Amino acid sequence: MLGELVNIFIAAVLCWLLFIVVDVAFRLPEKGGVSGADAIASSVSRAGGDLNGGSMMGNIVCSPDASAGTLLAACGVYVAGIGGGLTAAVLVFVGNRICHDPGYAGTTGAVLATFMVYGLGMAGITAAECIAGMVIAILTIQGISHLLASRLLGRFWGWRS
């Protein structure tokens, strides 16, 4: 039982980092990548949070990349290995086009998540534990405290510039 909890914790940290690296690499905190992200960012900022962190949060919620895409990719790996994860990445790509997402962060995130989950499986962390870790990572970014999460995410953005 303790081993499973440690594996879930490791998966949560790695998923959290994946979300952040993809958003920062695609420079999504500069502005919302999809409609809705700007609304979330400005709402978080008005409440005392960080605008760039709020943009990252908005992109994670509103674009089919970090939260939905990586979780879908992990489920695809769980069901059908790498082929299932890459099929999920194709679905994320289609979802990006439907959402008029101008970038490819969602597809990149899903592809990276596919290989991360598969690689972790080879290291002894199961896809199911990765799925649980992703849910925890999403909750820490979105569900616990918008203000604190946006400030932390804003610091990550600040390190880049």
Tab-separated table of C-alpha atoms in Angstrom:
chain	number	residue	atom	x	y	z
A	1	MET	CA	0.000	0.000	0.000
A	2	LEU	CA	2.779	2.435	0.887
A	3	GLY	CA	4.494	1.651	-2.421
A	4	GLU	CA	1.342	2.541	-4.345
A	5	LEU	CA	1.033	5.859	-2.509
A	6	VAL	CA	4.654	6.702	-3.253
A	7	ASN	CA	4.115	5.801	-6.926
A	8	ILE	CA	1.008	7.997	-7.098
A	9	PHE	CA	2.921	10.865	-5.489
A	10	ILE	CA	5.791	10.489	-7.992
A	11	ALA	CA	3.298	10.356	-10.876
A	12	ALA	CA	1.506	13.467	-9.556
A	13	VAL	CA	4.753	15.438	-9.377
A	14	LEU	CA	5.818	14.346	-12.866
A	15	CYS	CA	2.377	15.140	-14.319
A	16	TRP	CA	2.391	18.544	-12.638
A	17	LEU	CA	5.782	19.264	-14.152
A	18	LEU	CA	4.583	18.065	-17.554
A	19	PHE	CA	1.660	20.505	-17.455
A	20	ILE	CA	3.949	23.392	-16.531
A	21	VAL	CA	6.746	22.596	-18.989
A	22	VAL	CA	4.347	22.314	-21.934
A	23	ASP	CA	2.577	25.576	-21.104
A	24	VAL	CA	5.815	27.491	-20.508
A	25	ALA	CA	7.488	26.003	-23.607
A	26	PHE	CA	4.556	27.138	-25.762
A	27	ARG	CA	4.563	30.524	-23.991
A	28	LEU	CA	0.901	30.120	-23.071
A	29	PRO	CA	1.099	32.302	-19.973
A	30	GLU	CA	1.652	35.381	-22.140
A	31	LYS	CA	-1.989	35.242	-23.111
A	32	GLY	CA	-4.757	32.731	-23.114
A	33	GLY	CA	-4.413	30.244	-25.923
A	34	VAL	CA	-8.137	29.564	-26.171
A	35	SER	CA	-11.306	31.465	-25.447
A	36	GLY	CA	-12.155	31.134	-21.793
A	37	ALA	CA	-8.523	31.174	-20.673
A	38	ASP	CA	-8.489	34.986	-20.701
A	39	ALA	CA	-11.679	35.078	-18.622
A	40	ILE	CA	-10.195	32.730	-16.027
A	41	ALA	CA	-6.906	34.666	-15.971
A	42	SER	CA	-8.598	38.020	-15.447
A	43	SER	CA	-10.908	36.575	-12.778
A	44	VAL	CA	-7.980	35.079	-10.882
A	45	SER	CA	-6.029	38.329	-11.242
A	46	ARG	CA	-8.951	40.436	-9.962
A	47	ALA	CA	-9.139	38.169	-6.919
A	48	GLY	CA	-5.470	38.835	-6.116
A	49	GLY	CA	-3.769	36.041	-8.037
A	50	ASP	CA	-1.070	36.202	-10.682
A	51	LEU	CA	-2.230	37.020	-14.229
A	52	ASN	CA	0.317	34.759	-15.963
A	53	GLY	CA	-0.447	31.938	-13.534
A	54	GLY	CA	-4.141	32.501	-14.181
A	55	SER	CA	-3.480	32.216	-17.926
A	56	MET	CA	-1.742	28.892	-17.348
A	57	MET	CA	-4.689	27.734	-15.251
A	58	GLY	CA	-7.101	28.914	-17.939
A	59	ASN	CA	-5.212	27.075	-20.657
A	60	ILE	CA	-5.162	23.904	-18.592
A	61	VAL	CA	-8.927	24.104	-18.036
A	62	CYS	CA	-10.141	25.384	-21.395
A	63	SER	CA	-7.897	23.642	-23.881
A	64	PRO	CA	-7.996	19.907	-24.392
A	65	ASP	CA	-4.354	19.603	-23.450
A	66	ALA	CA	-2.994	19.382	-19.967
A	67	SER	CA	-5.942	18.253	-17.931
A	68	ALA	CA	-8.113	16.403	-20.411
A	69	GLY	CA	-5.505	15.473	-23.004
A	70	THR	CA	-2.869	14.034	-20.727
A	71	LEU	CA	-5.483	12.219	-18.699
A	72	LEU	CA	-6.975	10.816	-21.910
A	73	ALA	CA	-3.501	9.747	-23.058
A	74	ALA	CA	-2.868	7.998	-19.737
A	75	CYS	CA	-6.183	6.180	-20.069
A	76	GLY	CA	-5.242	5.216	-23.624
A	77	VAL	CA	-1.944	3.747	-22.404
A	78	TYR	CA	-3.816	1.939	-19.628
A	79	VAL	CA	-6.193	0.348	-22.126
A	80	ALA	CA	-3.981	-0.245	-25.175
A	81	GLY	CA	-0.358	0.713	-24.516
A	82	ILE	CA	1.449	3.277	-26.645
A	83	GLY	CA	-1.043	2.832	-29.493
A	84	GLY	CA	-3.894	3.803	-27.185
A	85	GLY	CA	-2.028	6.867	-25.947
A	86	LEU	CA	-1.197	8.019	-29.454
A	87	THR	CA	-4.807	7.478	-30.521
A	88	ALA	CA	-5.782	9.730	-27.625
A	89	ALA	CA	-3.264	12.310	-28.861
A	90	VAL	CA	-4.971	12.288	-32.280
A	91	LEU	CA	-8.303	12.893	-30.551
A	92	VAL	CA	-6.722	15.782	-28.618
A	93	PHE	CA	-5.461	17.233	-31.906
A	94	VAL	CA	-9.007	17.077	-33.298
A	95	GLY	CA	-10.301	18.642	-30.070
A	96	ASN	CA	-7.787	21.470	-30.408
A	97	ARG	CA	-9.066	22.201	-33.892
A	98	ILE	CA	-12.681	22.155	-32.687
A	99	CYS	CA	-11.793	24.590	-29.876
A	100	HIS	CA	-9.918	26.809	-32.347
A	101	ASP	CA	-6.790	26.348	-30.229
A	102	PRO	CA	-4.094	28.076	-32.287
A	103	GLY	CA	-1.192	26.054	-30.887
A	104	TYR	CA	-0.126	22.494	-30.577
A	105	ALA	CA	0.461	22.378	-26.835
A	106	GLY	CA	-2.434	19.967	-26.331
A	107	THR	CA	-1.210	17.466	-28.858
A	108	THR	CA	2.352	17.780	-27.601
A	109	GLY	CA	1.183	17.286	-24.018
A	110	ALA	CA	-0.781	14.175	-24.936
A	111	VAL	CA	2.117	12.655	-26.881
A	112	LEU	CA	4.548	13.412	-24.057
A	113	ALA	CA	2.103	12.005	-21.507
A	114	THR	CA	1.797	8.826	-23.575
A	115	PHE	CA	5.514	8.191	-23.474
A	116	MET	CA	5.825	9.340	-19.859
A	117	VAL	CA	3.120	6.934	-18.673
A	118	TYR	CA	4.532	4.107	-20.774
A	119	GLY	CA	8.051	4.789	-19.466
A	120	LEU	CA	6.861	4.960	-15.885
A	121	GLY	CA	5.130	1.623	-16.442
A	122	MET	CA	8.471	0.142	-17.394
A	123	ALA	CA	9.920	1.642	-14.190
A	124	GLY	CA	7.230	0.039	-12.025
A	125	ILE	CA	4.657	2.836	-11.782
A	126	THR	CA	1.455	1.535	-13.360
A	127	ALA	CA	-0.757	3.485	-15.735
A	128	ALA	CA	-3.505	3.363	-13.103
A	129	GLU	CA	-1.183	5.046	-10.604
A	130	CYS	CA	-0.324	7.646	-13.265
A	131	ILE	CA	-4.019	8.323	-13.801
A	132	ALA	CA	-4.469	8.861	-10.059
A	133	GLY	CA	-1.391	11.104	-10.048
A	134	MET	CA	-2.779	13.174	-12.915
A	135	VAL	CA	-6.059	13.685	-11.119
A	136	ILE	CA	-4.172	14.863	-8.037
A	137	ALA	CA	-1.993	17.183	-10.153
A	138	ILE	CA	-5.070	18.673	-11.801
A	139	LEU	CA	-6.732	19.195	-8.425
A	140	THR	CA	-3.691	20.978	-7.009
A	141	ILE	CA	-3.577	23.301	-10.008
A	142	GLN	CA	-7.329	23.913	-10.248
A	143	GLY	CA	-9.241	22.838	-7.194
A	144	ILE	CA	-7.506	23.742	-3.984
A	145	SER	CA	-6.631	27.455	-4.139
A	146	HIS	CA	-6.767	29.510	-7.302
A	147	LEU	CA	-4.822	32.352	-5.740
A	148	LEU	CA	-1.945	30.274	-4.413
A	149	ALA	CA	-1.777	28.073	-7.511
A	150	SER	CA	-1.732	31.101	-9.822
A	151	ARG	CA	1.065	32.723	-7.818
A	152	LEU	CA	3.154	29.545	-7.925
A	153	LEU	CA	2.507	29.101	-11.649
A	154	GLY	CA	3.383	32.774	-12.185
A	155	ARG	CA	6.749	32.157	-10.538
A	156	PHE	CA	7.454	29.370	-12.993
A	157	TRP	CA	6.658	31.761	-15.807
A	158	GLY	CA	8.880	34.415	-14.244
A	159	TRP	CA	11.847	32.023	-14.235
A	160	ARG	CA	11.627	31.755	-18.001
A	161	SER	CA	11.922	35.460	-18.733
